[in-house]
Amino acid sequence: MSIPFSVLDLMPTRPDDSHAQTMRKTVQAAQAAERFGFNRFWVAEHHNASSLLSSATVVVMAELAAATERIRVGSGGIMLPNHAPYVVAEQFGTLEAFHPGRIDLGLGRAPGTDPMTAQALRRDNSAAMNFPAEVEEIQRYLGEPSPMRRVHAIPGQGSNVPLYILGSSTFGASLAAKLGLPFAFASHFAPAALAEAVNLYRTNFTPSRVLSEPYVIVGAAAMLADTDEQARRLFTTMQQHFLGVIRGRTLYAPPVETMDELWSPIEKQRVDSMLAEAIVGSADTAQRQLTNLVERTGANEVIVMSAPWEFEDRIRSYELLSQLPIFQKAE
């Protein structure tokens, strides 16, 4: 059994790196993912997160697509309530025109930030309520032109950029099933509803013009290294990041020998819950963990989020993953 694997990049930035250095590392990560045979390289949208630089997602995508040749480049995702659907369609139509057949549009309904920053984004508190209608609006702008419509996305109309519904609950699963779109579940940070959401999506899936059968992408935090012990140590950087999330502040810090002195028992429980589907270990350990994840979920594809302190460790993690029997290289 082998399936496609992809990368989700949050663009973490170290305090001792400039933003320009982090941007260059993101480009290098995308080039490495392409070299190793990953299927896609997606960039998340976050705002006002001091240790994450993926706020201008479309701009980053343009740079990544220009710096690579074959790998698909996408959003994981565009937080639609922050944007006018028409502008999103124009932007992705433009990307598709520059890089035909390589652009993915992943859509989510969360703000990707805190309430005050959401207000600064001019986000209406009720914007998430309009998410289903706005997804369909984008479909129309990117689909074939109609004489019945006066407003067209130019470029964009007729480009048919593939859409993916992202979610961490059953809401996104229901919408993806109804519209017959691929569904990507955010189990890299919110795995609690994974089984329920995937089952609901498959049970209620309605075939569409773009997809005849359900297609599930499962997210997983991943830290592979040459030994289990090394992987667990490197993974403490990601554990510290999630500890910062539950404390209300982003944190990107070097690995530590033990997390025991950094978190309380309750905080440990919460972080462990968020990272319950994490893949951590040597190649053999990761192969077993991934096989278990895919068998439990029936995933058609896995998208991994890796953010160790040293950039070289991230690239090594991608390399080790690409060598696993379960890894299907992109053509």
Coordinates of N, CA and C in Angstrom, one line a residue, residues 37 47 67-68 74 93 117 143 148 170 195-196 217 223 245 278-279 285 292 319:
G37 N 9.6 14.0 -4.2 CA 8.5 13.4 -4.8 C 7.1 13.6 -4.1
H47 N -2.5 35.1 10.8 CA -2.3 36.5 11.0 C -2.0 36.9 12.4
A67 N 9.5 29.1 -8.2 CA 10.8 28.5 -7.8 C 10.8 26.9 -8.0
T68 N 9.7 26.4 -8.4 CA 9.6 24.9 -8.6 C 9.0 24.6 -10.0
G74 N -0.4 25.2 -3.2 CA -1.8 25.5 -2.8 C -1.8 26.2 -1.5
G93 N -7.0 32.6 -10.3 CA -7.0 32.5 -11.7 C -5.7 33.0 -12.3
T117 N -7.5 40.8 15.7 CA -6.9 40.9 14.4 C -8.0 40.6 13.3
G143 N -15.5 28.6 -12.7 CA -16.1 27.6 -13.7 C -16.3 28.3 -15.1
M148 N -25.6 34.4 -18.5 CA -26.6 34.9 -17.5 C -25.9 35.7 -16.4
T170 N -17.2 18.4 11.8 CA -18.1 17.8 10.8 C -18.7 18.8 9.9
A195 N -12.4 10.8 12.9 CA -13.1 9.6 12.5 C -14.5 9.9 12.1
E196 N -15.2 10.7 13.0 CA -16.6 11.1 12.7 C -16.7 11.9 11.4
I217 N -8.0 13.9 2.5 CA -6.6 14.2 2.8 C -6.6 14.4 4.4
M223 N 7.6 14.3 12.6 CA 9.0 14.5 12.9 C 9.7 13.2 12.8
V245 N 0.3 27.9 21.9 CA -1.1 28.1 21.3 C -2.1 28.1 22.4
A278 N 0.2 12.6 15.7 CA 1.6 13.0 15.2 C 2.4 11.7 14.9
I279 N 3.2 11.9 13.9 CA 4.1 10.8 13.4 C 5.5 11.2 13.9
T285 N 9.5 3.2 12.7 CA 8.4 3.7 13.6 C 7.4 4.5 12.8
N292 N -1.0 2.6 10.3 CA -2.1 2.6 11.2 C -3.1 3.8 10.9
E319 N 13.0 13.9 3.7 CA 13.7 12.8 3.0 C 13.4 11.4 3.5

